[in-house]
């Protein structure tokens, strides 16, 4: 298949594109390079197109001959979406609408859309699953929910195969720029700073290794199904347990931890039920935590600043997507 990956230079895209190529697909990457850069695509044999997801002409050109779209491009900053909901809405909702319309005009009718679990569901008794009533508490979650709605409508009205995959908290190599917990903690550890924890560290999250997630995305494009499916590890992990596990892979580097009062608006416990993903996609996240963290740590230790080119300030876990 010829696959167009929007946002393909970002964290997940840079891990996914080599997997798609190894599976024998022709891959085209479309990215504005506002966050990820073309240079992040290692040994990429396909075509790169620089463009904005809100630009209909650029989308039309990118879609020529394409069989399926994997839509990763988004403004993923949760806390920033509260201060500036307009930009988040524009990139995520208007951009996705223009993509779907450009696909319709080109006769491209298969899309896998990157969505999110926690930010859409909001505060709820875990495990999070697809049948829960969505209750986003930040504009980012609301925009992701809106895009799920658009995908569903384009499936219902225009015969699209449109699947939205709700990602849990993804970690792995190539995430240096991310605001998520593992990336923050590893940056802080490498910079010799205390790991910053808000609350007592007993809050739980669902951490899924990016390699497992990308295999789930590959399953979704090959399935050609529609609907909403949650992708995660299916296992709750507390922040204290995560830090203990990072301590093992970072040894002999000593880790120090600074606890701060819990912040309003942060969910205490969340993890997800992946039985739908197992049943519908044969999804099997089998990378154990220590192996996933070891691969991530190894990449964080060897990565070159110039190859990343993305500012990654130390600070609170501001932009975690779940
Ligand atoms: N990483 C996670 O834990 C996580 C969790 C839930 C959902 N998601 C979703 O997965 C997708 C990929 O996330 P990621 O972690 O790789 O994020 P990322 O920020 O690393 O990558 C996003 C890419 O989109 C590009 N982009 C942004 N705005 C664009 C625009 N207007 N036009 C074209 N390209 C644009 C950026 O340059 C970047 O390369 C996003 O849709 C995100 O919401 C990620």
PDB file of N, CA and C and ligand atoms in Angstrom, residues 7 9-13 30-36 51-54 71-76 91 114-116 140 144 167-170 177-178 321, ligand 1:
ATOM      1  N   UNK A   7       2.151  14.156  10.215  1.00  0.00           N
ATOM      2  CA  UNK A   7       2.869  14.259  11.494  1.00  0.00           C
ATOM      3  C   UNK A   7       3.906  13.166  11.658  1.00  0.00           C
ATOM      4  N   UNK A   9       7.037  13.005  11.316  1.00  0.00           N
ATOM      5  CA  UNK A   9       8.377  13.307  11.854  1.00  0.00           C
ATOM      6  C   UNK A   9       8.392  13.361  13.377  1.00  0.00           C
ATOM      7  N   UNK A  10       7.239  13.252  14.012  1.00  0.00           N
ATOM      8  CA  UNK A  10       7.165  13.355  15.471  1.00  0.00           C
ATOM      9  C   UNK A  10       7.603  12.068  16.154  1.00  0.00           C
ATOM     10  N   UNK A  11       7.390  12.012  17.447  1.00  0.00           N
ATOM     11  CA  UNK A  11       7.812  10.861  18.261  1.00  0.00           C
ATOM     12  C   UNK A  11       7.258   9.547  17.709  1.00  0.00           C
ATOM     13  N   UNK A  12       5.942   9.452  17.614  1.00  0.00           N
ATOM     14  CA  UNK A  12       5.352   8.176  17.188  1.00  0.00           C
ATOM     15  C   UNK A  12       5.654   7.925  15.710  1.00  0.00           C
ATOM     16  N   UNK A  13       5.571   8.978  14.894  1.00  0.00           N
ATOM     17  CA  UNK A  13       5.843   8.823  13.463  1.00  0.00           C
ATOM     18  C   UNK A  13       7.247   8.309  13.191  1.00  0.00           C
ATOM     19  N   UNK A  30       4.085  13.561   5.612  1.00  0.00           N
ATOM     20  CA  UNK A  30       3.630  14.950   5.486  1.00  0.00           C
ATOM     21  C   UNK A  30       3.727  15.583   6.866  1.00  0.00           C
ATOM     22  N   UNK A  31       4.524  16.648   6.988  1.00  0.00           N
ATOM     23  CA  UNK A  31       4.731  17.248   8.313  1.00  0.00           C
ATOM     24  C   UNK A  31       5.140  18.698   8.107  1.00  0.00           C
ATOM     25  N   UNK A  32       4.650  19.566   8.975  1.00  0.00           N
ATOM     26  CA  UNK A  32       5.029  20.988   8.886  1.00  0.00           C
ATOM     27  C   UNK A  32       6.394  21.237   9.514  1.00  0.00           C
ATOM     28  N   UNK A  33       6.918  20.232  10.217  1.00  0.00           N
ATOM     29  CA  UNK A  33       8.202  20.324  10.950  1.00  0.00           C
ATOM     30  C   UNK A  33       8.155  21.360  12.069  1.00  0.00           C
ATOM     31  N   UNK A  34       6.967  21.673  12.555  1.00  0.00           N
ATOM     32  CA  UNK A  34       6.882  22.606  13.683  1.00  0.00           C
ATOM     33  C   UNK A  34       7.426  21.961  14.960  1.00  0.00           C
ATOM     34  N   UNK A  35       7.340  20.651  15.058  1.00  0.00           N
ATOM     35  CA  UNK A  35       7.898  19.929  16.209  1.00  0.00           C
ATOM     36  C   UNK A  35       8.916  18.890  15.707  1.00  0.00           C
ATOM     37  N   UNK A  36       8.447  17.864  15.043  1.00  0.00           N
ATOM     38  CA  UNK A  36       9.360  16.859  14.492  1.00  0.00           C
ATOM     39  C   UNK A  36      10.045  17.403  13.245  1.00  0.00           C
ATOM     40  N   UNK A  51       4.437  20.466   4.770  1.00  0.00           N
ATOM     41  CA  UNK A  51       3.172  21.164   4.577  1.00  0.00           C
ATOM     42  C   UNK A  51       2.367  21.199   5.853  1.00  0.00           C
ATOM     43  N   UNK A  52       1.391  22.076   5.846  1.00  0.00           N
ATOM     44  CA  UNK A  52       0.523  22.245   7.015  1.00  0.00           C
ATOM     45  C   UNK A  52      -0.789  21.509   6.794  1.00  0.00           C
ATOM     46  N   UNK A  53      -1.246  20.823   7.823  1.00  0.00           N
ATOM     47  CA  UNK A  53      -2.456  20.013   7.754  1.00  0.00           C
ATOM     48  C   UNK A  53      -3.693  20.879   7.458  1.00  0.00           C
ATOM     49  N   UNK A  54      -3.573  22.176   7.640  1.00  0.00           N
ATOM     50  CA  UNK A  54      -4.713  23.062   7.369  1.00  0.00           C
ATOM     51  C   UNK A  54      -4.724  23.584   5.932  1.00  0.00           C
ATOM     52  N   UNK A  71      -3.112   9.344  10.457  1.00  0.00           N
ATOM     53  CA  UNK A  71      -3.179  10.769  10.812  1.00  0.00           C
ATOM     54  C   UNK A  71      -2.641  10.983  12.229  1.00  0.00           C
ATOM     55  N   UNK A  72      -1.373  11.415  12.288  1.00  0.00           N
ATOM     56  CA  UNK A  72      -0.730  11.684  13.580  1.00  0.00           C
ATOM     57  C   UNK A  72      -0.573  13.181  13.843  1.00  0.00           C
ATOM     58  N   UNK A  73      -0.603  13.999  12.792  1.00  0.00           N
ATOM     59  CA  UNK A  73      -0.317  15.441  12.972  1.00  0.00           C
ATOM     60  C   UNK A  73      -1.331  16.065  13.921  1.00  0.00           C
ATOM     61  N   UNK A  74      -0.831  16.752  14.917  1.00  0.00           N
ATOM     62  CA  UNK A  74      -1.717  17.401  15.887  1.00  0.00           C
ATOM     63  C   UNK A  74      -0.905  18.373  16.726  1.00  0.00           C
ATOM     64  N   UNK A  75      -1.627  19.296  17.332  1.00  0.00           N
ATOM     65  CA  UNK A  75      -1.063  20.090  18.419  1.00  0.00           C
ATOM     66  C   UNK A  75      -1.354  19.281  19.676  1.00  0.00           C
ATOM     67  N   UNK A  76      -0.326  18.649  20.243  1.00  0.00           N
ATOM     68  CA  UNK A  76      -0.533  17.656  21.312  1.00  0.00           C
ATOM     69  C   UNK A  76      -0.403  18.252  22.717  1.00  0.00           C
ATOM     70  N   UNK A  91      -5.582  23.532  14.492  1.00  0.00           N
ATOM     71  CA  UNK A  91      -4.713  22.459  13.980  1.00  0.00           C
ATOM     72  C   UNK A  91      -5.451  21.124  14.030  1.00  0.00           C
ATOM     73  N   UNK A 114      -5.038   9.088  15.042  1.00  0.00           N
ATOM     74  CA  UNK A 114      -4.443   9.007  16.386  1.00  0.00           C
ATOM     75  C   UNK A 114      -5.298   9.793  17.358  1.00  0.00           C
ATOM     76  N   UNK A 115      -5.911   9.084  18.292  1.00  0.00           N
ATOM     77  CA  UNK A 115      -6.722   9.751  19.308  1.00  0.00           C
ATOM     78  C   UNK A 115      -6.129   9.446  20.682  1.00  0.00           C
ATOM     79  N   UNK A 116      -6.853   9.757  21.708  1.00  0.00           N
ATOM     80  CA  UNK A 116      -6.307   9.628  23.055  1.00  0.00           C
ATOM     81  C   UNK A 116      -7.369   9.109  24.018  1.00  0.00           C
ATOM     82  N   UNK A 140      -7.735  20.233  24.492  1.00  0.00           N
ATOM     83  CA  UNK A 140      -7.076  19.192  23.678  1.00  0.00           C
ATOM     84  C   UNK A 140      -7.954  17.944  23.581  1.00  0.00           C
ATOM     85  N   UNK A 144      -9.766  16.239  20.225  1.00  0.00           N
ATOM     86  CA  UNK A 144      -9.563  14.846  19.809  1.00  0.00           C
ATOM     87  C   UNK A 144     -10.901  14.116  19.688  1.00  0.00           C
ATOM     88  N   UNK A 167      -4.715   6.275  22.136  1.00  0.00           N
ATOM     89  CA  UNK A 167      -3.430   5.890  22.722  1.00  0.00           C
ATOM     90  C   UNK A 167      -3.421   6.197  24.211  1.00  0.00           C
ATOM     91  N   UNK A 168      -2.803   5.297  24.983  1.00  0.00           N
ATOM     92  CA  UNK A 168      -2.503   5.583  26.390  1.00  0.00           C
ATOM     93  C   UNK A 168      -1.232   6.437  26.443  1.00  0.00           C
ATOM     94  N   UNK A 169      -0.483   6.353  27.522  1.00  0.00           N
ATOM     95  CA  UNK A 169       0.725   7.171  27.699  1.00  0.00           C
ATOM     96  C   UNK A 169       1.887   6.449  27.012  1.00  0.00           C
ATOM     97  N   UNK A 170       2.286   6.957  25.850  1.00  0.00           N
ATOM     98  CA  UNK A 170       3.273   6.258  25.029  1.00  0.00           C
ATOM     99  C   UNK A 170       4.683   6.679  25.447  1.00  0.00           C
ATOM    100  N   UNK A 177      11.588  15.316  23.102  1.00  0.00           N
ATOM    101  CA  UNK A 177      10.867  16.599  23.155  1.00  0.00           C
ATOM    102  C   UNK A 177       9.530  16.509  23.893  1.00  0.00           C
ATOM    103  N   UNK A 178       9.122  15.301  24.282  1.00  0.00           N
ATOM    104  CA  UNK A 178       7.769  15.141  24.811  1.00  0.00           C
ATOM    105  C   UNK A 178       7.662  15.592  26.266  1.00  0.00           C
ATOM    106  N   UNK A 321      -0.158  13.505  27.615  1.00  0.00           N
ATOM    107  CA  UNK A 321      -1.372  13.424  26.814  1.00  0.00           C
ATOM    108  C   UNK A 321      -2.461  12.563  27.429  1.00  0.00           C
TER     109      UNK A 321
HETATM  110  N1  LIG B   1       2.667  10.446  22.635  1.00  0.00           N
HETATM  111  C1  LIG B   1       1.607  10.087  23.345  1.00  0.00           C
HETATM  112  O1  LIG B   1       1.731   9.621  24.508  1.00  0.00           O
HETATM  113  C2  LIG B   1       0.220  10.238  22.751  1.00  0.00           C
HETATM  114  C3  LIG B   1      -0.885   9.881  23.543  1.00  0.00           C
HETATM  115  C4  LIG B   1      -2.169  10.044  23.027  1.00  0.00           C
HETATM  116  C5  LIG B   1      -2.338  10.508  21.724  1.00  0.00           C
HETATM  117  N2  LIG B   1      -1.254  10.861  20.980  1.00  0.00           N
HETATM  118  C6  LIG B   1      -1.490  11.375  19.612  1.00  0.00           C
HETATM  119  O2  LIG B   1      -0.604  10.736  18.703  1.00  0.00           O
HETATM  120  C7  LIG B   1      -0.244  11.636  17.653  1.00  0.00           C
HETATM  121  C8  LIG B   1       1.262  11.714  17.524  1.00  0.00           C
HETATM  122  O3  LIG B   1       1.799  12.129  18.775  1.00  0.00           O
HETATM  123  P1  LIG B   1       3.368  12.333  19.012  1.00  0.00           P
HETATM  124  O4  LIG B   1       3.605  11.980  20.436  1.00  0.00           O
HETATM  125  O5  LIG B   1       4.151  11.667  17.942  1.00  0.00           O
HETATM  126  O6  LIG B   1       3.445  13.919  18.872  1.00  0.00           O
HETATM  127  P2  LIG B   1       4.606  14.836  18.252  1.00  0.00           P
HETATM  128  O7  LIG B   1       4.309  16.225  18.694  1.00  0.00           O
HETATM  129  O8  LIG B   1       5.945  14.266  18.549  1.00  0.00           O
HETATM  130  O9  LIG B   1       4.344  14.719  16.688  1.00  0.00           O
HETATM  131  C9  LIG B   1       3.328  15.440  16.011  1.00  0.00           C
HETATM  132  C10 LIG B   1       3.859  15.833  14.640  1.00  0.00           C
HETATM  133  O10 LIG B   1       2.839  16.618  13.997  1.00  0.00           O
HETATM  134  C11 LIG B   1       3.475  17.689  13.315  1.00  0.00           C
HETATM  135  N3  LIG B   1       2.509  18.781  13.189  1.00  0.00           N
HETATM  136  C12 LIG B   1       2.024  19.558  14.183  1.00  0.00           C
HETATM  137  N4  LIG B   1       1.191  20.490  13.677  1.00  0.00           N
HETATM  138  C13 LIG B   1       1.135  20.271  12.333  1.00  0.00           C
HETATM  139  C14 LIG B   1       0.435  20.891  11.264  1.00  0.00           C
HETATM  140  N5  LIG B   1      -0.367  21.957  11.461  1.00  0.00           N
HETATM  141  N6  LIG B   1       0.601  20.412  10.015  1.00  0.00           N
HETATM  142  C15 LIG B   1       1.428  19.349   9.778  1.00  0.00           C
HETATM  143  N7  LIG B   1       2.136  18.734  10.754  1.00  0.00           N
HETATM  144  C16 LIG B   1       1.980  19.189  12.016  1.00  0.00           C
HETATM  145  C17 LIG B   1       4.649  18.071  14.206  1.00  0.00           C
HETATM  146  O11 LIG B   1       5.687  18.749  13.503  1.00  0.00           O
HETATM  147  C18 LIG B   1       5.112  16.709  14.724  1.00  0.00           C
HETATM  148  O12 LIG B   1       6.151  16.163  13.918  1.00  0.00           O
HETATM  149  C19 LIG B   1      -0.908  12.974  17.986  1.00  0.00           C
HETATM  150  O13 LIG B   1      -2.106  13.079  17.254  1.00  0.00           O
HETATM  151  C20 LIG B   1      -1.203  12.866  19.484  1.00  0.00           C
HETATM  152  O14 LIG B   1      -2.300  13.664  19.863  1.00  0.00           O
HETATM  153  C21 LIG B   1       0.016  10.734  21.457  1.00  0.00           C
END
